[in-house]
Backbone as JSON, one array per atom type, in Angstrom:
{
  "sequence": "XXXXXXXXXXXXXXXXXXXXXXXXXXXXXXXXXXXXXXXXXXXXXXXXXXXXXXXXXXXXXXXXXXXXXXXXXXXXXXXXXXXXXXXXXXXXXXXXXXXXXXXXXXXXXXXXXXXXXXXXXXXXXXXXXXXXXXXXXXXXXXXXXXXXXXXXXXXXXXXXXXXXXXXXXXXXXXXXXXX",
  "N": [[-57.96, 10.6, -57.95], [-54.77, 11.52, -56.93], [-53.17, 13.82, -54.78], [-50.14, 15.5, -55.43], [-47.19, 16.2, -53.86], [-44.36, 18.22, -54.04], [-41.07, 18.03, -53.1], [-38.47, 20.18, -52.51], [-35.08, 19.9, -52.82], [-31.97, 21.1, -51.93], [-29.06, 20.68, -53.54], [-26.77, 22.04, -53.9], [-25.6, 23.4, -51.74], [-24.22, 22.36, -48.69], [-25.79, 21.47, -45.64], [-24.62, 22.92, -42.84], [-25.12, 22.17, -40.17], [-26.08, 19.52, -40.34], [-23.84, 18.31, -41.49], [-22.01, 18.64, -39.4], [-23.25, 17.07, -37.42], [-23.2, 14.52, -38.64], [-20.47, 14.14, -38.79], [-19.81, 14.17, -36.11], [-21.61, 12.35, -34.38], [-22.22, 12.15, -31.69], [-23.08, 14.45, -30.48], [-25.39, 16.44, -28.57], [-28.79, 16.25, -29.29], [-31.79, 17.76, -29.17], [-35.17, 16.73, -29.1], [-38.35, 17.41, -30.52], [-41.76, 16.8, -29.62], [-43.24, 16.03, -31.87], [-41.41, 14.69, -33.39], [-41.38, 12.08, -32.58], [-43.81, 11.09, -33.32], [-45.72, 9.43, -35.73], [-46.09, 10.85, -38.97], [-49.13, 12.3, -40.23], [-50.36, 11.5, -43.16], [-52.67, 11.15, -44.48], [-54.28, 13.12, -45.53], [-53.27, 13.67, -48.0], [-53.84, 11.47, -49.38], [-52.35, 9.23, -48.74], [-51.74, 6.07, -47.15], [-52.11, 5.55, -43.62], [-49.25, 5.37, -41.44], [-48.23, 2.81, -39.37], [-47.33, 2.86, -35.87], [-45.44, 0.97, -35.2], [-44.22, 0.39, -37.68], [-43.25, 2.94, -38.25], [-41.34, 3.13, -36.25], [-39.55, 1.16, -37.13], [-38.66, 2.19, -39.65], [-37.86, 4.82, -39.15], [-37.56, 5.89, -36.34], [-36.0, 3.9, -34.85], [-33.6, 3.61, -36.49], [-32.64, 6.29, -36.25], [-32.25, 6.54, -33.45], [-30.34, 4.55, -33.17], [-28.24, 5.67, -34.56], [-27.55, 8.13, -33.43], [-26.19, 9.04, -30.42], [-26.79, 10.73, -28.31], [-29.54, 11.72, -27.69], [-32.17, 13.87, -26.7], [-34.7, 15.47, -24.65], [-36.66, 18.21, -23.5], [-38.28, 18.47, -20.33], [-40.85, 19.53, -20.61], [-41.58, 18.88, -23.21], [-41.48, 16.12, -23.06], [-43.68, 15.78, -21.39], [-45.69, 16.24, -23.21], [-46.06, 13.91, -24.56], [-48.52, 11.97, -25.08], [-49.85, 9.83, -26.27], [-50.13, 6.39, -25.7], [-48.38, 4.39, -26.88], [-46.3, 5.95, -27.93], [-45.34, 7.25, -25.64], [-44.54, 5.02, -24.15], [-42.47, 4.07, -25.8], [-40.62, 6.21, -25.58], [-40.15, 6.06, -22.81], [-38.91, 3.54, -22.6], [-36.57, 4.06, -24.02], [-35.44, 5.96, -22.34], [-34.84, 4.4, -20.13], [-32.9, 2.65, -20.93], [-29.51, 1.38, -20.82], [-26.52, 2.63, -21.73], [-28.67, 5.54, -21.4], [-30.93, 5.94, -24.11], [-32.38, 8.12, -24.55], [-32.48, 11.22, -23.04], [-34.03, 13.11, -20.52], [-34.28, 16.41, -19.83], [-34.48, 18.69, -17.12], [-35.84, 21.72, -15.73], [-34.9, 22.04, -13.19], [-32.27, 21.38, -13.35], [-30.88, 23.6, -13.96], [-28.6, 26.2, -13.01], [-28.62, 29.17, -10.92], [-27.93, 31.43, -12.52], [-28.32, 30.41, -15.11], [-31.05, 29.84, -14.99], [-32.14, 32.41, -14.76], [-31.31, 33.44, -17.21], [-32.75, 31.74, -18.89], [-35.36, 32.61, -18.36], [-35.23, 35.13, -19.55], [-34.93, 34.43, -22.25], [-37.4, 33.12, -22.62], [-39.16, 35.28, -22.33], [-38.52, 36.67, -24.62], [-39.24, 34.93, -26.65], [-41.9, 33.93, -26.25], [-43.87, 35.92, -27.1], [-44.19, 35.4, -29.8], [-45.57, 33.12, -29.95], [-48.24, 30.86, -28.92], [-48.07, 30.43, -26.31], [-48.47, 31.44, -22.99], [-46.65, 32.62, -20.51], [-47.39, 33.31, -17.77], [-49.78, 31.97, -17.47], [-49.08, 29.4, -17.98], [-50.01, 27.73, -19.99], [-50.78, 25.04, -22.33], [-50.4, 25.36, -25.09], [-47.95, 25.49, -27.52], [-46.08, 25.18, -25.55], [-44.03, 23.23, -25.17], [-42.06, 23.85, -27.15], [-41.5, 26.55, -26.52], [-40.4, 26.35, -24.0], [-38.37, 24.47, -24.31], [-36.47, 25.54, -26.2], [-35.44, 27.95, -24.89], [-34.31, 26.68, -22.63], [-32.36, 25.09, -23.84], [-30.77, 27.09, -25.08], [-29.85, 28.43, -22.82], [-28.21, 26.54, -21.68], [-26.44, 26.08, -23.69], [-26.86, 24.21, -25.73], [-27.14, 23.08, -29.12], [-28.78, 21.86, -31.13], [-32.03, 21.21, -32.32], [-34.48, 19.05, -33.13], [-37.23, 19.14, -35.12], [-40.46, 19.24, -36.64], [-42.01, 21.45, -36.83], [-43.44, 24.55, -37.47], [-43.14, 26.84, -35.79], [-40.75, 26.61, -33.94], [-38.79, 26.39, -35.9], [-38.95, 28.84, -37.28], [-38.41, 30.61, -35.16], [-35.75, 30.12, -34.74], [-34.51, 30.32, -37.32], [-35.17, 32.96, -38.0], [-33.97, 34.42, -36.0], [-32.36, 36.76, -35.64], [-33.94, 38.77, -36.83], [-36.32, 38.58, -35.3], [-35.39, 38.89, -32.77], [-34.94, 36.84, -30.9], [-32.7, 35.69, -29.77], [-31.67, 33.26, -30.46], [-29.69, 32.76, -32.33], [-27.41, 31.12, -32.5], [-28.26, 28.54, -32.61]],
  "CA": [[-56.8, 11.38, -58.26], [-53.98, 11.79, -55.74], [-52.4, 15.07, -54.76], [-48.7, 15.28, -55.47], [-46.42, 17.26, -53.23], [-42.98, 18.19, -54.49], [-40.1, 18.45, -52.11], [-37.31, 20.77, -53.14], [-33.86, 19.59, -52.1], [-30.85, 21.89, -52.42], [-27.85, 19.88, -53.61], [-25.64, 22.94, -54.13], [-24.96, 23.76, -50.48], [-24.37, 21.41, -47.6], [-26.3, 22.01, -44.4], [-23.5, 22.76, -41.9], [-25.55, 21.46, -38.96], [-26.1, 18.08, -40.64], [-22.45, 17.87, -41.67], [-21.44, 18.55, -38.06], [-23.84, 15.91, -36.73], [-22.71, 13.28, -39.25], [-19.07, 14.0, -38.42], [-19.75, 13.91, -34.68], [-22.99, 11.98, -34.01], [-22.39, 12.12, -30.24], [-23.56, 15.74, -29.98], [-26.75, 16.39, -28.03], [-29.87, 16.69, -30.18], [-33.09, 17.78, -28.5], [-36.28, 16.32, -29.96], [-39.7, 17.9, -30.27], [-42.69, 15.67, -29.52], [-43.67, 15.56, -33.19], [-40.36, 13.83, -33.93], [-41.68, 10.7, -32.19], [-45.16, 10.75, -33.74], [-45.8, 9.23, -37.19], [-46.82, 11.92, -39.65], [-50.44, 11.97, -40.79], [-50.33, 11.83, -44.58], [-53.95, 10.73, -45.07], [-54.87, 14.24, -46.25], [-52.78, 13.65, -49.39], [-54.23, 10.19, -49.97], [-51.46, 8.14, -48.35], [-52.2, 5.24, -46.04], [-51.41, 5.88, -42.37], [-48.11, 4.54, -41.07], [-48.38, 2.33, -37.99], [-46.21, 3.26, -35.03], [-44.4, -0.08, -35.31], [-43.51, 0.61, -38.95], [-42.53, 4.21, -38.07], [-40.15, 2.81, -35.46], [-38.62, 0.41, -37.99], [-38.08, 2.95, -40.76], [-37.41, 6.15, -38.77], [-37.07, 6.09, -34.99], [-34.91, 2.99, -34.46], [-32.34, 4.03, -37.12], [-32.17, 7.55, -35.67], [-31.73, 6.26, -32.11], [-29.12, 3.75, -33.34], [-27.19, 6.49, -35.17], [-27.18, 9.28, -32.6], [-26.11, 8.5, -29.06], [-27.16, 11.69, -27.25], [-30.83, 12.33, -27.99], [-32.7, 14.43, -25.47], [-35.86, 16.36, -24.74], [-36.97, 18.97, -22.3], [-39.38, 17.87, -19.58], [-42.14, 20.01, -21.12], [-41.87, 18.08, -24.41], [-41.79, 14.77, -22.55], [-45.05, 15.85, -20.89], [-46.61, 16.27, -24.35], [-46.19, 12.56, -25.11], [-49.74, 11.46, -24.46], [-50.25, 8.54, -26.84], [-49.48, 5.34, -24.92], [-47.26, 3.73, -27.55], [-45.21, 6.92, -28.04], [-44.81, 7.43, -24.28], [-43.83, 3.78, -23.8], [-41.22, 4.06, -26.57], [-39.72, 7.18, -24.94], [-39.77, 5.53, -21.5], [-37.94, 2.46, -22.82], [-35.31, 4.7, -24.42], [-34.9, 6.62, -21.15], [-34.42, 3.4, -19.16], [-31.78, 1.87, -21.45], [-28.21, 1.69, -20.24], [-26.78, 4.02, -21.36], [-29.98, 6.01, -21.88], [-31.06, 6.34, -25.51], [-33.06, 9.41, -24.52], [-32.35, 11.9, -21.76], [-35.02, 14.16, -20.3], [-33.69, 17.49, -19.04], [-35.44, 19.41, -16.28], [-35.45, 23.07, -15.33], [-34.18, 21.97, -11.91], [-30.85, 21.18, -13.66], [-30.29, 24.92, -14.2], [-28.14, 26.97, -11.86], [-29.37, 30.44, -10.81], [-27.66, 32.28, -13.69], [-28.98, 29.79, -16.26], [-32.5, 30.0, -14.8], [-32.45, 33.81, -15.1], [-31.13, 33.55, -18.65], [-33.88, 31.05, -19.5], [-36.52, 33.5, -18.27], [-35.05, 36.17, -20.57], [-35.26, 33.81, -23.54], [-38.85, 32.89, -22.65], [-39.84, 36.56, -22.58], [-38.26, 37.05, -26.02], [-39.84, 33.95, -27.57], [-43.33, 33.72, -26.05], [-44.78, 36.78, -27.87], [-44.37, 34.86, -31.15], [-46.22, 31.82, -29.8], [-49.52, 30.86, -28.21], [-47.77, 30.15, -24.91], [-48.52, 32.59, -22.1], [-45.91, 32.14, -19.34], [-48.08, 33.42, -16.48], [-50.85, 30.97, -17.43], [-48.46, 28.09, -18.17], [-50.9, 26.95, -20.84], [-50.08, 23.99, -23.08], [-50.15, 25.72, -26.48], [-46.56, 25.81, -27.84], [-45.28, 25.14, -24.31], [-42.82, 22.43, -25.36], [-41.06, 24.6, -27.91], [-41.15, 27.79, -25.83], [-39.56, 26.03, -22.86], [-37.19, 23.73, -24.77], [-35.46, 26.4, -26.84], [-34.71, 28.73, -23.88], [-33.48, 25.78, -21.82], [-31.2, 24.73, -24.66], [-29.92, 28.27, -25.25], [-29.24, 28.72, -21.52], [-27.2, 25.51, -21.43], [-25.5, 26.04, -24.82], [-27.14, 23.14, -26.68], [-27.29, 23.68, -30.45], [-29.62, 21.18, -32.11], [-33.42, 20.9, -31.98], [-35.11, 18.36, -34.25], [-38.66, 19.38, -35.09], [-41.15, 19.47, -37.9], [-43.0, 22.44, -36.43], [-43.13, 25.86, -38.04], [-42.75, 27.82, -34.77], [-39.34, 26.61, -33.56], [-37.96, 26.62, -37.08], [-38.93, 30.28, -37.53], [-37.75, 31.27, -34.03], [-34.3, 29.95, -34.93], [-34.09, 30.88, -38.62], [-35.36, 34.41, -38.0], [-33.55, 34.87, -34.67], [-31.92, 38.17, -35.67], [-35.1, 39.61, -37.15], [-37.3, 38.54, -34.21], [-34.74, 39.2, -31.5], [-35.13, 35.73, -29.97], [-31.44, 35.31, -29.16], [-31.37, 31.87, -30.79], [-28.87, 32.76, -33.54], [-26.38, 30.09, -32.52], [-28.85, 27.19, -32.7]],
  "C": [[-56.07, 11.73, -56.96], [-53.26, 13.12, -55.88], [-50.92, 14.73, -54.73], [-48.02, 16.48, -54.84], [-44.98, 17.13, -53.7], [-42.09, 18.76, -53.4], [-38.88, 18.97, -52.85], [-36.09, 20.52, -52.26], [-32.73, 20.37, -52.75], [-29.58, 21.03, -52.36], [-26.6, 20.75, -53.75], [-24.89, 23.26, -52.85], [-25.25, 22.7, -49.42], [-24.9, 22.14, -46.38], [-25.2, 21.81, -43.35], [-23.88, 22.03, -40.62], [-25.55, 19.95, -39.2], [-24.69, 17.54, -40.83], [-21.8, 17.68, -40.3], [-21.95, 17.33, -37.31], [-23.35, 14.59, -37.33], [-21.23, 13.05, -38.91], [-18.9, 13.67, -36.95], [-21.16, 13.59, -34.17], [-23.24, 11.92, -32.5], [-22.86, 13.44, -29.65], [-25.02, 15.6, -29.51], [-27.73, 16.99, -29.02], [-31.16, 16.61, -29.39], [-34.18, 17.46, -29.53], [-37.56, 17.01, -29.54], [-40.62, 16.68, -30.23], [-43.08, 15.13, -30.89], [-42.64, 14.67, -33.86], [-40.68, 12.36, -33.68], [-43.04, 10.22, -32.69], [-45.21, 10.56, -35.26], [-46.59, 10.35, -37.85], [-48.14, 11.43, -40.22], [-50.46, 12.44, -42.24], [-51.64, 11.44, -45.28], [-54.6, 11.86, -45.86], [-54.41, 14.3, -47.71], [-53.01, 12.28, -50.02], [-53.33, 9.02, -49.61], [-52.08, 7.36, -47.19], [-51.45, 5.63, -44.77], [-50.27, 4.89, -42.11], [-48.32, 4.11, -39.62], [-47.16, 2.77, -37.17], [-45.08, 2.24, -35.12], [-43.58, 0.12, -36.58], [-42.69, 1.89, -38.87], [-41.26, 3.98, -37.26], [-39.1, 2.11, -36.33], [-37.91, 1.3, -39.0], [-37.5, 4.32, -40.34], [-36.77, 6.19, -37.38], [-35.89, 5.19, -34.62], [-33.6, 3.35, -35.16], [-31.78, 5.34, -36.56], [-31.56, 7.3, -34.29], [-30.46, 5.4, -32.17], [-27.95, 4.6, -33.82], [-26.69, 7.62, -34.29], [-27.3, 8.9, -31.13], [-26.56, 9.47, -27.97], [-28.43, 12.44, -27.63], [-31.49, 12.73, -26.67], [-34.02, 15.14, -25.74], [-36.02, 17.07, -23.41], [-38.18, 18.33, -21.63], [-40.75, 18.31, -20.09], [-42.55, 19.25, -22.39], [-42.23, 16.65, -23.99], [-43.23, 14.71, -22.04], [-46.1, 15.89, -21.99], [-46.83, 14.89, -24.96], [-47.37, 11.88, -24.45], [-50.2, 10.12, -25.03], [-49.45, 7.44, -26.15], [-48.26, 4.75, -25.59], [-46.06, 4.66, -27.72], [-44.54, 7.11, -26.68], [-44.02, 6.2, -23.85], [-42.48, 3.71, -24.51], [-40.2, 4.98, -25.92], [-39.24, 6.65, -23.59], [-38.73, 4.42, -21.62], [-36.58, 3.05, -23.17], [-34.65, 5.38, -23.23], [-34.29, 5.62, -20.18], [-33.28, 2.51, -19.66], [-30.5, 2.26, -20.74], [-27.14, 1.55, -21.31], [-28.11, 4.49, -21.95], [-29.94, 6.4, -23.35], [-31.74, 7.68, -25.63], [-32.92, 9.98, -23.11], [-33.42, 12.98, -21.68], [-34.39, 15.17, -19.35], [-34.78, 18.28, -18.35], [-34.92, 20.8, -15.94], [-34.7, 23.07, -14.0], [-32.68, 21.74, -12.12], [-30.13, 22.52, -13.86], [-29.76, 25.53, -12.91], [-28.86, 28.32, -11.88], [-29.15, 31.33, -12.03], [-28.36, 31.73, -14.93], [-30.5, 29.96, -16.18], [-32.92, 31.43, -15.16], [-32.33, 34.02, -16.6], [-32.3, 32.89, -19.38], [-35.12, 31.94, -19.47], [-36.44, 34.64, -19.3], [-35.41, 35.62, -21.94], [-36.77, 33.59, -23.67], [-39.58, 34.19, -22.96], [-39.63, 37.05, -24.0], [-39.05, 36.18, -27.0], [-41.36, 33.89, -27.46], [-44.24, 34.67, -26.83], [-45.06, 36.26, -29.29], [-45.12, 33.53, -31.13], [-47.59, 31.99, -29.17], [-49.32, 30.61, -26.72], [-47.76, 31.44, -24.1], [-47.87, 32.15, -20.78], [-46.65, 32.23, -18.02], [-49.21, 32.41, -16.34], [-50.31, 29.54, -17.48], [-49.36, 27.16, -18.96], [-50.09, 25.97, -21.7], [-49.75, 24.36, -24.52], [-48.71, 26.19, -26.67], [-45.62, 25.73, -26.63], [-43.96, 24.38, -24.51], [-41.72, 23.18, -26.07], [-40.57, 25.82, -27.13], [-40.31, 27.52, -24.58], [-38.3, 25.27, -23.26], [-36.1, 24.66, -25.3], [-34.74, 27.29, -25.82], [-33.83, 27.87, -22.98], [-32.2, 25.46, -22.58], [-30.24, 25.91, -24.8], [-29.18, 28.6, -23.95], [-28.09, 27.76, -21.22], [-26.18, 25.4, -22.58], [-25.7, 24.86, -25.77], [-27.51, 23.75, -28.03], [-28.4, 23.12, -31.31], [-31.0, 20.82, -31.57], [-34.07, 20.3, -33.21], [-36.62, 18.48, -34.13], [-39.19, 19.53, -36.5], [-42.28, 20.46, -37.65], [-42.53, 23.81, -36.9], [-42.58, 26.83, -36.98], [-41.27, 27.75, -34.41], [-38.4, 26.87, -34.74], [-37.84, 28.11, -37.35], [-38.22, 31.03, -36.4], [-36.23, 31.19, -34.15], [-33.84, 30.61, -36.22], [-34.18, 32.4, -38.65], [-34.95, 35.04, -36.66], [-33.13, 36.34, -34.66], [-33.1, 39.1, -35.87], [-36.08, 39.71, -35.98], [-36.7, 38.9, -32.85], [-34.88, 38.1, -30.46], [-33.86, 35.35, -29.22], [-31.01, 33.9, -29.5], [-30.46, 31.73, -32.02], [-27.88, 31.61, -33.63], [-26.94, 28.68, -32.66], [-28.98, 26.79, -34.16]]
}
């Protein structure tokens, strides 16, 4: 017997972020590491998806459709599986780059100070401890403040933490209301 999961899709209201991206696909979209990793659906009885197949049905169409995909250096550092890292490296080396990696060294002094403020607002809701620079939630906790400091709007992730930090920005006081 297979477990059945039901996905609820709201057809009544359009997602303004998706509408904006479809109308202007050249906007910068930051990616979380999990965006590049095939989902593990074996727990619900599905066969695993090979990385090659995942590229064919998901990654290649996304990279072909959106010209300004990016990630923060901390997320890039989370790409540990060889095939995922190689894929990202190839995208970074294309001309023009299919994937840009942004670094904290790109920030000016005011942006760096602003980023630190965002980190102090966000980290209490995560497992990331800034003074320890541990790896738990590091990619999200450093990506979102970088993006907010630079004015980037879109973060593609399938992770509960960044979704809640953005959706509940007012309630949590994260400062990410505009993302």
